[in-house]
PDB file of C-alpha atoms in Angstrom:
ATOM      1  CA  MET S 167      52.859  33.309  63.617  1.00 49.00           C
ATOM      2  CA  CYS S 168      55.471  32.686  66.326  1.00 49.00           C
ATOM      3  CA  SER S 169      54.894  30.812  69.569  1.00 51.00           C
ATOM      4  CA  SER S 170      55.330  33.940  71.735  1.00 52.00           C
ATOM      5  CA  ASP S 171      52.490  35.681  69.877  1.00 53.00           C
ATOM      6  CA  LEU S 172      50.232  32.713  70.580  1.00 54.00           C
ATOM      7  CA  LEU S 173      51.229  32.469  74.256  1.00 53.00           C
ATOM      8  CA  ASN S 174      50.771  36.201  74.786  1.00 54.00           C
ATOM      9  CA  GLY S 175      47.442  36.304  72.986  1.00 55.00           C
ATOM     10  CA  THR S 176      48.739  38.540  70.176  1.00 51.00           C
ATOM     11  CA  GLY S 177      48.776  38.051  66.437  1.00 54.00           C
ATOM     12  CA  ARG S 178      46.030  36.579  64.262  1.00 59.00           C
ATOM     13  CA  VAL S 179      44.961  33.136  65.408  1.00 59.00           C
ATOM     14  CA  GLY S 180      41.526  31.737  66.122  1.00 66.00           C
ATOM     15  CA  GLU S 181      40.510  31.366  69.748  1.00 71.00           C
ATOM     16  CA  ALA S 182      39.606  27.688  69.324  1.00 71.00           C
ATOM     17  CA  ALA S 183      43.036  26.912  67.827  1.00 68.00           C
ATOM     18  CA  ARG S 184      44.740  28.854  70.576  1.00 64.00           C
ATOM     19  CA  VAL S 185      42.864  26.933  73.283  1.00 68.00           C
ATOM     20  CA  ARG S 186      43.871  23.580  71.695  1.00 72.00           C
ATOM     21  CA  VAL S 187      47.536  24.604  71.578  1.00 62.00           C
ATOM     22  CA  LEU S 188      47.486  25.845  75.168  1.00 66.00           C
ATOM     23  CA  ASP S 189      45.908  22.591  76.341  1.00 69.00           C
ATOM     24  CA  THR S 190      48.697  20.656  74.612  1.00 66.00           C
ATOM     25  CA  ILE S 191      51.324  22.908  76.164  1.00 65.00           C
ATOM     26  CA  GLU S 192      49.881  22.268  79.618  1.00 67.00           C
ATOM     27  CA  GLN S 193      49.822  18.499  79.075  1.00 67.00           C
ATOM     28  CA  LEU S 194      53.456  18.475  77.938  1.00 62.00           C
ATOM     29  CA  GLY S 195      54.609  20.759  80.760  1.00 60.00           C
ATOM     30  CA  TYR S 196      56.245  23.145  78.280  1.00 57.00           C
ATOM     31  CA  GLN S 197      57.981  26.262  79.657  1.00 54.00           C
ATOM     32  CA  PRO S 198      59.028  29.160  77.379  1.00 53.00           C
ATOM     33  CA  HIS S 199      62.805  29.477  76.986  1.00 46.00           C
ATOM     34  CA  GLN S 200      63.704  32.758  78.659  1.00 46.00           C
ATOM     35  CA  GLY S 201      66.956  33.088  76.752  1.00 45.00           C
ATOM     36  CA  ALA S 202      65.122  32.973  73.431  1.00 45.00           C
ATOM     37  CA  ARG S 203      62.606  35.510  74.677  1.00 46.00           C
ATOM     38  CA  SER S 204      65.436  37.820  75.763  1.00 47.00           C
ATOM     39  CA  LEU S 205      67.114  37.664  72.352  1.00 44.00           C
ATOM     40  CA  ARG S 206      63.941  38.846  70.699  1.00 47.00           C
ATOM     41  CA  SER S 207      63.002  41.517  73.257  1.00 52.00           C
ATOM     42  CA  ARG S 208      66.603  42.642  73.941  1.00 72.00           C
ATOM     43  CA  ARG S 209      65.834  42.359  77.640  1.00 88.00           C
ATOM     44  CA  THR S 210      68.045  40.564  80.123  1.00 95.00           C
ATOM     45  CA  MET S 211      65.277  39.896  82.685  1.00 96.00           C
ATOM     46  CA  ARG S 212      67.738  41.034  85.346  1.00 97.00           C
ATOM     47  CA  LEU S 213      67.595  43.909  87.810  1.00 98.00           C
ATOM     48  CA  ALA S 214      70.621  45.457  89.504  1.00 97.00           C
ATOM     49  CA  TYR S 215      70.432  46.180  93.229  1.00 97.00           C
ATOM     50  CA  LEU S 216      73.114  48.656  94.318  1.00 94.00           C
ATOM     51  CA  MET S 217      73.849  47.669  97.914  1.00 92.00           C
ATOM     52  CA  PRO S 218      75.520  50.300 100.148  1.00 88.00           C
ATOM     53  CA  PRO S 219      78.359  48.942 102.338  1.00 88.00           C
ATOM     54  CA  ILE S 220      76.428  49.513 105.594  1.00 87.00           C
ATOM     55  CA  GLN S 221      73.804  47.014 104.411  1.00 88.00           C
ATOM     56  CA  LEU S 222      76.427  44.280 104.270  1.00 84.00           C
ATOM     57  CA  GLU S 223      77.010  44.496 108.033  1.00 86.00           C
ATOM     58  CA  PRO S 224      75.644  41.379 109.783  1.00 84.00           C
ATOM     59  CA  THR S 225      73.738  43.523 112.296  1.00 84.00           C
ATOM     60  CA  ASN S 226      71.746  45.269 109.538  1.00 88.00           C
ATOM     61  CA  LEU S 227      69.026  42.634 109.640  1.00 90.00           C
ATOM     62  CA  ILE S 228      66.227  44.712 108.147  1.00 93.00           C
ATOM     63  CA  MET S 229      68.058  45.468 104.906  1.00 92.00           C
ATOM     64  CA  MET S 230      69.121  41.847 104.569  1.00 92.00           C
ATOM     65  CA  GLN S 231      65.415  41.009 104.868  1.00 95.00           C
ATOM     66  CA  PHE S 232      64.665  43.591 102.190  1.00 96.00           C
ATOM     67  CA  MET S 233      67.215  42.039  99.839  1.00 95.00           C
ATOM     68  CA  GLN S 234      65.636  38.611 100.353  1.00 95.00           C
ATOM     69  CA  ALA S 235      62.178  40.095  99.733  1.00 97.00           C
ATOM     70  CA  LEU S 236      63.452  41.776  96.562  1.00 97.00           C
ATOM     71  CA  LEU S 237      64.855  38.491  95.224  1.00 97.00           C
ATOM     72  CA  THR S 238      61.533  36.767  95.913  1.00 97.00           C
ATOM     73  CA  ALA S 239      59.402  39.539  94.384  1.00 97.00           C
ATOM     74  CA  ALA S 240      61.609  39.677  91.291  1.00 97.00           C
ATOM     75  CA  ALA S 241      61.460  35.905  90.825  1.00 97.00           C
ATOM     76  CA  ARG S 242      57.664  36.030  90.839  1.00 96.00           C
ATOM     77  CA  GLN S 243      57.902  38.363  87.832  1.00 95.00           C
ATOM     78  CA  HIS S 244      60.559  36.117  86.186  1.00 96.00           C
ATOM     79  CA  TYR S 245      63.408  38.540  86.892  1.00 97.00           C
ATOM     80  CA  GLY S 246      66.765  37.778  88.438  1.00 97.00           C
ATOM     81  CA  VAL S 247      68.589  40.252  90.667  1.00 97.00           C
ATOM     82  CA  LEU S 248      72.255  41.144  90.334  1.00 96.00           C
ATOM     83  CA  VAL S 249      73.412  42.387  93.752  1.00 94.00           C
ATOM     84  CA  VAL S 250      76.225  44.921  93.326  1.00 94.00           C
ATOM     85  CA  PRO S 251      78.131  45.923  96.508  1.00 92.00           C
ATOM     86  CA  GLU S 252      78.719  49.633  96.091  1.00 92.00           C
ATOM     87  CA  ALA S 253      82.213  50.999  95.700  1.00 89.00           C
ATOM     88  CA  ALA S 254      83.116  54.375  97.173  1.00 89.00           C
ATOM     89  CA  ASP S 255      82.168  55.792  93.783  1.00 93.00           C
ATOM     90  CA  PRO S 256      79.504  53.541  92.219  1.00 94.00           C
ATOM     91  CA  SER S 257      79.307  55.530  88.977  1.00 95.00           C
ATOM     92  CA  GLY S 258      81.785  53.215  87.226  1.00 95.00           C
ATOM     93  CA  ASP S 259      79.709  50.124  87.971  1.00 95.00           C
ATOM     94  CA  ILE S 260      76.521  51.900  86.902  1.00 97.00           C
ATOM     95  CA  ARG S 261      78.005  53.029  83.577  1.00 97.00           C
ATOM     96  CA  ARG S 262      79.434  49.567  82.878  1.00 96.00           C
ATOM     97  CA  LEU S 263      76.149  47.766  83.573  1.00 96.00           C
ATOM     98  CA  VAL S 264      74.239  50.207  81.377  1.00 96.00           C
ATOM     99  CA  ALA S 265      76.801  50.104  78.542  1.00 95.00           C
ATOM    100  CA  ASP S 266      76.967  46.292  78.583  1.00 93.00           C
ATOM    101  CA  ARG S 267      73.165  45.991  78.677  1.00 94.00           C
ATOM    102  CA  SER S 268      73.720  43.661  81.619  1.00 94.00           C
ATOM    103  CA  VAL S 269      70.463  44.622  83.355  1.00 97.00           C
ATOM    104  CA  ASP S 270      67.096  46.107  82.459  1.00 97.00           C
ATOM    105  CA  ALA S 271      66.738  48.421  85.451  1.00 98.00           C
ATOM    106  CA  PHE S 272      68.148  49.383  88.853  1.00 98.00           C
ATOM    107  CA  VAL S 273      66.937  49.358  92.459  1.00 98.00           C
ATOM    108  CA  LEU S 274      68.372  51.975  94.843  1.00 97.00           C
ATOM    109  CA  SER S 275      68.150  52.218  98.623  1.00 96.00           C
ATOM    110  CA  GLY S 276      69.881  54.296 101.279  1.00 94.00           C
ATOM    111  CA  LEU S 277      68.917  57.469  99.418  1.00 94.00           C
ATOM    112  CA  GLN S 278      70.732  60.749 100.131  1.00 92.00           C
ATOM    113  CA  PRO S 279      69.796  64.331  99.188  1.00 92.00           C
ATOM    114  CA  ALA S 280      70.340  64.846  95.453  1.00 93.00           C
ATOM    115  CA  ASP S 281      71.547  61.246  95.328  1.00 96.00           C
ATOM    116  CA  PRO S 282      74.311  61.035  92.692  1.00 96.00           C
ATOM    117  CA  ARG S 283      73.382  57.454  91.727  1.00 97.00           C
ATOM    118  CA  ALA S 284      69.837  58.488  90.908  1.00 97.00           C
ATOM    119  CA  ALA S 285      71.058  61.582  89.065  1.00 96.00           C
ATOM    120  CA  LEU S 286      73.394  59.478  86.901  1.00 97.00           C
ATOM    121  CA  LEU S 287      70.666  56.954  86.050  1.00 97.00           C
ATOM    122  CA  GLN S 288      68.411  59.851  85.055  1.00 95.00           C
ATOM    123  CA  ARG S 289      71.076  61.175  82.700  1.00 95.00           C
ATOM    124  CA  LEU S 290      71.565  57.714  81.210  1.00 96.00           C
ATOM    125  CA  ASP S 291      67.781  57.364  80.786  1.00 95.00           C
ATOM    126  CA  MET S 292      67.910  54.054  82.658  1.00 96.00           C
ATOM    127  CA  PRO S 293      64.793  52.841  84.534  1.00 96.00           C
ATOM    128  CA  PHE S 294      65.177  52.709  88.314  1.00 97.00           C
ATOM    129  CA  VAL S 295      63.013  52.690  91.441  1.00 97.00           C
ATOM    130  CA  CYS S 296      64.099  53.830  94.901  1.00 97.00           C
ATOM    131  CA  PHE S 297      63.371  52.375  98.308  1.00 97.00           C
ATOM    132  CA  GLY S 298      63.266  55.825  99.852  1.00 96.00           C
ATOM    133  CA  ARG S 299      63.242  59.384  98.586  1.00 95.00           C
ATOM    134  CA  THR S 300      65.644  61.966  97.217  1.00 94.00           C
ATOM    135  CA  ASP S 301      65.118  65.567  96.140  1.00 91.00           C
ATOM    136  CA  LEU S 302      65.868  65.370  92.428  1.00 91.00           C
ATOM    137  CA  ASP S 303      63.775  66.829  89.639  1.00 88.00           C
ATOM    138  CA  GLY S 304      62.754  64.786  86.634  1.00 83.00           C
ATOM    139  CA  PRO S 305      61.406  61.249  86.494  1.00 85.00           C
ATOM    140  CA  LEU S 306      61.667  59.587  89.872  1.00 93.00           C
ATOM    141  CA  ALA S 307      59.843  56.466  91.057  1.00 96.00           C
ATOM    142  CA  TRP S 308      60.024  55.518  94.727  1.00 97.00           C
ATOM    143  CA  VAL S 309      58.401  53.506  97.510  1.00 98.00           C
ATOM    144  CA  ASP S 310      58.804  54.487 101.161  1.00 98.00           C
ATOM    145  CA  ILE S 311      57.228  54.638 104.631  1.00 98.00           C
ATOM    146  CA  ASP S 312      56.214  57.586 106.820  1.00 98.00           C
ATOM    147  CA  ASP S 313      58.915  57.418 109.506  1.00 98.00           C
ATOM    148  CA  ALA S 314      57.601  60.408 111.469  1.00 98.00           C
ATOM    149  CA  ALA S 315      54.031  59.159 111.686  1.00 98.00           C
ATOM    150  CA  ALA S 316      55.216  55.686 112.687  1.00 98.00           C
ATOM    151  CA  GLU S 317      57.326  57.056 115.552  1.00 98.00           C
ATOM    152  CA  ALA S 318      54.508  59.319 116.726  1.00 97.00           C
ATOM    153  CA  ASP S 319      52.206  56.296 116.892  1.00 97.00           C
ATOM    154  CA  ALA S 320      54.821  54.465 118.958  1.00 97.00           C
ATOM    155  CA  VAL S 321      54.843  57.351 121.451  1.00 96.00           C
ATOM    156  CA  ALA S 322      51.057  57.140 121.770  1.00 95.00           C
ATOM    157  CA  HIS S 323      51.425  53.411 122.420  1.00 95.00           C
ATOM    158  CA  VAL S 324      53.797  53.765 125.401  1.00 95.00           C
ATOM    159  CA  ILE S 325      51.802  56.640 126.876  1.00 93.00           C
ATOM    160  CA  GLY S 326      48.709  54.475 126.599  1.00 91.00           C
ATOM    161  CA  ARG S 327      50.545  51.770 128.544  1.00 92.00           C
ATOM    162  CA  GLY S 328      51.098  54.160 131.455  1.00 91.00           C
ATOM    163  CA  TYR S 329      54.688  55.298 130.896  1.00 92.00           C
ATOM    164  CA  ARG S 330      55.172  58.987 131.630  1.00 90.00           C
ATOM    165  CA  ARG S 331      58.824  59.821 130.936  1.00 93.00           C
ATOM    166  CA  PRO S 332      59.601  58.524 127.443  1.00 96.00           C
ATOM    167  CA  GLY S 333      62.930  59.356 125.875  1.00 97.00           C
ATOM    168  CA  TYR S 334      64.284  58.853 122.384  1.00 98.00           C
ATOM    169  CA  VAL S 335      67.600  57.310 121.300  1.00 98.00           C
ATOM    170  CA  GLY S 336      68.623  57.518 117.664  1.00 98.00           C
ATOM    171  CA  TYR S 337      71.589  58.299 115.472  1.00 97.00           C
ATOM    172  CA  GLU S 338      72.678  61.807 114.694  1.00 96.00           C
ATOM    173  CA  PRO S 339      70.377  62.747 111.794  1.00 92.00           C
ATOM    174  CA  ARG S 340      72.719  62.269 108.842  1.00 91.00           C
ATOM    175  CA  THR S 341      69.881  60.734 106.821  1.00 93.00           C
ATOM    176  CA  TYR S 342      66.323  61.913 106.333  1.00 95.00           C
ATOM    177  CA  TRP S 343      64.855  58.841 108.039  1.00 96.00           C
ATOM    178  CA  ASP S 344      66.919  59.444 111.198  1.00 96.00           C
ATOM    179  CA  ALA S 345      65.703  63.041 111.265  1.00 97.00           C
ATOM    180  CA  GLU S 346      62.079  62.043 110.618  1.00 97.00           C
ATOM    181  CA  ARG S 347      62.028  59.420 113.366  1.00 98.00           C
ATOM    182  CA  GLU S 348      63.355  61.905 115.914  1.00 97.00           C
ATOM    183  CA  ALA S 349      60.829  64.505 114.733  1.00 97.00           C
ATOM    184  CA  GLY S 350      58.064  61.923 114.993  1.00 97.00           C
ATOM    185  CA  PHE S 351      58.972  61.301 118.646  1.00 96.00           C
ATOM    186  CA  LEU S 352      58.640  65.001 119.452  1.00 94.00           C
ATOM    187  CA  THR S 353      55.419  65.260 117.462  1.00 94.00           C
ATOM    188  CA  GLY S 354      54.027  62.291 119.336  1.00 94.00           C
ATOM    189  CA  LEU S 355      54.761  63.942 122.679  1.00 93.00           C
ATOM    190  CA  ALA S 356      53.128  67.189 121.578  1.00 90.00           C
ATOM    191  CA  ALA S 357      50.012  65.311 120.465  1.00 88.00           C
ATOM    192  CA  VAL S 358      49.509  63.771 123.909  1.00 80.00           C
ATOM    193  CA  GLY S 359      48.582  67.136 125.405  1.00 66.00           C
ATOM    194  CA  PRO S 360      49.993  69.358 128.126  1.00 61.00           C
ATOM    195  CA  GLY S 361      51.313  67.778 131.304  1.00 57.00           C
ATOM    196  CA  SER S 362      51.234  64.127 130.198  1.00 60.00           C
ATOM    197  CA  PRO S 363      54.128  63.727 129.701  1.00 57.00           C
ATOM    198  CA  PRO S 364      55.629  67.134 130.473  1.00 54.00           C
ATOM    199  CA  GLY S 365      57.658  68.952 127.838  1.00 60.00           C
ATOM    200  CA  ASP S 366      59.967  66.728 125.837  1.00 67.00           C
ATOM    201  CA  GLY S 367      59.642  63.758 128.169  1.00 84.00           C
ATOM    202  CA  ALA S 368      63.069  62.487 129.223  1.00 90.00           C
ATOM    203  CA  GLY S 369      64.713  64.076 126.191  1.00 94.00           C
ATOM    204  CA  VAL S 370      66.552  62.943 123.094  1.00 96.00           C
ATOM    205  CA  LEU S 371      69.911  61.173 122.817  1.00 97.00           C
ATOM    206  CA  ARG S 372      71.718  61.343 119.481  1.00 98.00           C
ATOM    207  CA  LEU S 373      74.337  58.642 118.984  1.00 98.00           C
ATOM    208  CA  ALA S 374      77.478  59.564 117.067  1.00 96.00           C
ATOM    209  CA  ASP S 375      78.350  55.957 116.171  1.00 92.00           C
ATOM    210  CA  ASP S 376      78.036  52.359 117.333  1.00 92.00           C
ATOM    211  CA  ALA S 377      81.415  52.348 119.071  1.00 94.00           C
ATOM    212  CA  THR S 378      80.300  54.842 121.724  1.00 96.00           C
ATOM    213  CA  ALA S 379      76.622  53.870 121.803  1.00 97.00           C
ATOM    214  CA  ARG S 380      76.691  51.714 124.933  1.00 98.00           C
ATOM    215  CA  ALA S 381      78.456  54.352 127.045  1.00 98.00           C
ATOM    216  CA  SER S 382      76.171  57.110 125.785  1.00 98.00           C
ATOM    217  CA  ILE S 383      73.018  55.097 126.469  1.00 98.00           C
ATOM    218  CA  THR S 384      74.230  54.197 129.966  1.00 98.00           C
ATOM    219  CA  SER S 385      74.746  57.863 130.765  1.00 98.00           C
ATOM    220  CA  PHE S 386      71.326  58.748 129.347  1.00 98.00           C
ATOM    221  CA  LEU S 387      69.456  56.108 131.364  1.00 98.00           C
ATOM    222  CA  VAL S 388      71.235  57.089 134.588  1.00 97.00           C
ATOM    223  CA  SER S 389      70.923  60.858 134.214  1.00 97.00           C
ATOM    224  CA  ALA S 390      67.607  61.351 132.377  1.00 96.00           C
ATOM    225  CA  ARG S 391      65.879  58.383 134.059  1.00 96.00           C
ATOM    226  CA  PRO S 392      63.308  57.649 131.338  1.00 96.00           C
ATOM    227  CA  ASP S 393      60.688  54.993 132.024  1.00 95.00           C
ATOM    228  CA  ALA S 394      60.376  54.276 128.294  1.00 96.00           C
ATOM    229  CA  VAL S 395      62.915  54.473 125.473  1.00 98.00           C
ATOM    230  CA  LEU S 396      61.860  54.733 121.855  1.00 98.00           C
ATOM    231  CA  THR S 397      64.668  54.028 119.432  1.00 98.00           C
ATOM    232  CA  GLY S 398      65.541  54.695 115.816  1.00 97.00           C
ATOM    233  CA  SER S 399      66.245  51.022 115.062  1.00 96.00           C
ATOM    234  CA  ASP S 400      66.015  47.511 116.461  1.00 97.00           C
ATOM    235  CA  LYS S 401      69.807  47.534 116.605  1.00 95.00           C
ATOM    236  CA  ILE S 402      69.793  50.459 119.041  1.00 97.00           C
ATOM    237  CA  ALA S 403      66.999  48.806 121.014  1.00 97.00           C
ATOM    238  CA  ALA S 404      69.178  45.705 121.489  1.00 97.00           C
ATOM    239  CA  ILE S 405      71.920  47.880 122.970  1.00 97.00           C
ATOM    240  CA  VAL S 406      69.375  49.446 125.346  1.00 98.00           C
ATOM    241  CA  TYR S 407      68.445  45.921 126.486  1.00 98.00           C
ATOM    242  CA  GLY S 408      72.067  45.186 127.349  1.00 97.00           C
ATOM    243  CA  VAL S 409      72.555  48.439 129.241  1.00 98.00           C
ATOM    244  CA  ALA S 410      69.276  47.987 131.140  1.00 98.00           C
ATOM    245  CA  ALA S 411      70.397  44.537 132.309  1.00 97.00           C
ATOM    246  CA  GLU S 412      73.662  45.999 133.600  1.00 97.00           C
ATOM    247  CA  LEU S 413      71.692  48.645 135.513  1.00 97.00           C
ATOM    248  CA  GLY S 414      69.233  46.125 136.967  1.00 97.00           C
ATOM    249  CA  LEU S 415      66.238  47.513 135.052  1.00 96.00           C
ATOM    250  CA  ARG S 416      63.465  45.100 134.036  1.00 95.00           C
ATOM    251  CA  ILE S 417      62.429  45.566 130.423  1.00 96.00           C
ATOM    252  CA  GLY S 418      58.667  46.068 130.173  1.00 93.00           C
ATOM    253  CA  ARG S 419      58.276  47.030 133.835  1.00 90.00           C
ATOM    254  CA  ASP S 420      60.989  49.455 134.937  1.00 94.00           C
ATOM    255  CA  LEU S 421      61.787  50.426 131.371  1.00 97.00           C
ATOM    256  CA  ALA S 422      59.751  50.081 128.213  1.00 97.00           C
ATOM    257  CA  VAL S 423      61.655  49.788 124.932  1.00 98.00           C
ATOM    258  CA  VAL S 424      60.353  50.245 121.375  1.00 98.00           C
ATOM    259  CA  GLY S 425      62.408  49.432 118.291  1.00 98.00           C
ATOM    260  CA  PHE S 426      62.046  50.515 114.690  1.00 97.00           C
ATOM    261  CA  ASP S 427      62.348  48.078 111.760  1.00 96.00           C
ATOM    262  CA  GLY S 428      60.416  45.025 112.887  1.00 95.00           C
ATOM    263  CA  SER S 429      63.429  42.894 111.998  1.00 93.00           C
ATOM    264  CA  VAL S 430      63.693  39.191 112.818  1.00 91.00           C
ATOM    265  CA  GLY S 431      66.013  40.184 115.653  1.00 90.00           C
ATOM    266  CA  ALA S 432      63.155  41.866 117.542  1.00 93.00           C
ATOM    267  CA  ALA S 433      61.527  38.525 118.353  1.00 90.00           C
ATOM    268  CA  LEU S 434      64.852  37.044 119.498  1.00 92.00           C
ATOM    269  CA  LEU S 435      65.300  39.525 122.331  1.00 95.00           C
ATOM    270  CA  SER S 436      64.069  38.629 125.801  1.00 95.00           C
ATOM    271  CA  PRO S 437      61.431  39.807 126.395  1.00 96.00           C
ATOM    272  CA  PRO S 438      60.370  40.119 122.718  1.00 96.00           C
ATOM    273  CA  LEU S 439      60.709  43.682 121.496  1.00 97.00           C
ATOM    274  CA  THR S 440      57.801  45.931 120.566  1.00 97.00           C
ATOM    275  CA  SER S 441      58.824  47.409 117.222  1.00 98.00           C
ATOM    276  CA  VAL S 442      57.579  49.491 114.304  1.00 98.00           C
ATOM    277  CA  VAL S 443      57.381  47.058 111.389  1.00 97.00           C
ATOM    278  CA  MET S 444      58.712  48.169 108.014  1.00 97.00           C
ATOM    279  CA  PRO S 445      56.706  46.234 105.388  1.00 97.00           C
ATOM    280  CA  VAL S 446      59.762  45.184 103.373  1.00 97.00           C
ATOM    281  CA  GLU S 447      57.912  42.426 101.495  1.00 97.00           C
ATOM    282  CA  ASP S 448      55.270  44.895 100.319  1.00 98.00           C
ATOM    283  CA  VAL S 449      57.936  47.484  99.489  1.00 98.00           C
ATOM    284  CA  ALA S 450      59.869  44.966  97.389  1.00 98.00           C
ATOM    285  CA  SER S 451      56.726  43.834  95.559  1.00 98.00           C
ATOM    286  CA  ARG S 452      55.708  47.390  94.698  1.00 98.00           C
ATOM    287  CA  ILE S 453      59.245  48.222  93.539  1.00 98.00           C
ATOM    288  CA  VAL S 454      59.330  45.265  91.141  1.00 98.00           C
ATOM    289  CA  GLU S 455      55.833  46.004  89.842  1.00 97.00           C
ATOM    290  CA  ARG S 456      56.771  49.636  89.228  1.00 96.00           C
ATOM    291  CA  LEU S 457      60.024  48.608  87.528  1.00 96.00           C
ATOM    292  CA  ARG S 458      58.187  46.244  85.239  1.00 96.00           C
ATOM    293  CA  GLY S 459      55.940  49.104  84.146  1.00 95.00           C
ATOM    294  CA  LEU S 460      58.911  51.397  83.503  1.00 96.00           C
ATOM    295  CA  ILE S 461      60.747  48.714  81.525  1.00 96.00           C
ATOM    296  CA  GLU S 462      57.751  47.906  79.358  1.00 94.00           C
ATOM    297  CA  HIS S 463      56.232  51.367  78.913  1.00 93.00           C
ATOM    298  CA  GLY S 464      58.911  53.945  79.807  1.00 93.00           C
ATOM    299  CA  TRP S 465      58.806  56.738  82.362  1.00 91.00           C
ATOM    300  CA  ASP S 466      55.449  57.878  83.674  1.00 87.00           C
ATOM    301  CA  ASP S 467      54.114  60.637  85.890  1.00 86.00           C
ATOM    302  CA  ALA S 468      52.888  58.347  88.650  1.00 88.00           C
ATOM    303  CA  PRO S 469      53.730  59.642  92.141  1.00 87.00           C
ATOM    304  CA  GLY S 470      55.810  57.828  94.711  1.00 94.00           C
ATOM    305  CA  GLU S 471      54.101  55.545  97.204  1.00 96.00           C
ATOM    306  CA  ILE S 472      53.990  55.646 100.996  1.00 97.00           C
ATOM    307  CA  LEU S 473      53.207  52.210 102.440  1.00 98.00           C
ATOM    308  CA  PRO S 474      51.784  51.826 105.951  1.00 97.00           C
ATOM    309  CA  THR S 475      53.789  50.542 108.899  1.00 98.00           C
ATOM    310  CA  TRP S 476      52.329  48.936 111.990  1.00 97.00           C
ATOM    311  CA  LEU S 477      53.418  48.395 115.577  1.00 97.00           C
ATOM    312  CA  ARG S 478      54.125  44.778 116.469  1.00 97.00           C
ATOM    313  CA  GLU S 479      53.688  44.463 120.224  1.00 96.00           C
ATOM    314  CA  GLY S 480      56.125  42.410 122.227  1.00 95.00           C
ATOM    315  CA  LEU S 481      56.535  42.190 125.983  1.00 96.00           C
ATOM    316  CA  SER S 482      58.885  45.168 126.177  1.00 97.00           C
ATOM    317  CA  THR S 483      55.926  47.533 126.672  1.00 96.00           C
ATOM    318  CA  THR S 484      53.644  45.555 128.975  1.00 90.00           C
ATOM    319  CA  GLY S 485      52.715  48.632 131.017  1.00 75.00           C
ATOM    320  CA  GLN S 486      53.568  50.350 134.255  1.00 62.00           C
ATOM    321  CA  PRO S 487      52.048  48.874 137.428  1.00 51.00           C
ATOM    322  CA  ALA S 488      49.225  50.949 138.884  1.00 44.00           C
TER     323      ALA S 488
END
């Protein structure tokens, strides 16, 4: 009988003897040696997080929050996390980590259609879970949010506050979440009913990049004259704040603004930003729990999970005066 069998409640040992040993362990403050456990199980108790370059930008607050949440969730399950900044072609790093048995599983985010990282991990039969979705066949575990529904709810919120010409500002839809958030805005307008607001509201602005965002948003606010702007991210919302100040527009009165992410930056804006909150702590916890199941029991047929968002109200949508 080895100590791990006793601690895990396996093997043949009487319950009374086991209780006495566990009481002694508690009194002595004994902690199992993870290195010894790993030698026996051939597990490293480490997860690899492949971090796309855009997530390393200091303005990408929400994904930095996700990384922190992932580290915390993993630690609760006695796993460490190896953060791997992605190269232009991450396949070399993936193959090396798998061949060296450096990690037990992978976490992916920033998913693309037919994501090559996910496809390679499938071929290598390596456990992984995605924050987001991709259209690959075969075993695929993921956790995500409903971007379209969240944006539609945000539209209902500003209409309920009395704004009648909402517009949308987001990035050109190079990713599925950009496309879904824009679609959710249009769906939200259609759900309001005819005439309130009319048509597509003040319209949609698609940003090509951050370098030209301020000029594009200035032109949109001046020409389309929205009384509310829903955005595809808190980062875009912060730019709208700056442009509104230059144009003499009062946030929350002349112009409502809604972000998307619920990042820590939303509360730092003045007035505090109303934003769709991505539940990154819950996402990270579910990812680690799912990974643990895959590591211990292999691939399963469980579906992906959609976790709910919510709208955190700030003072940027206080309502139009009667």
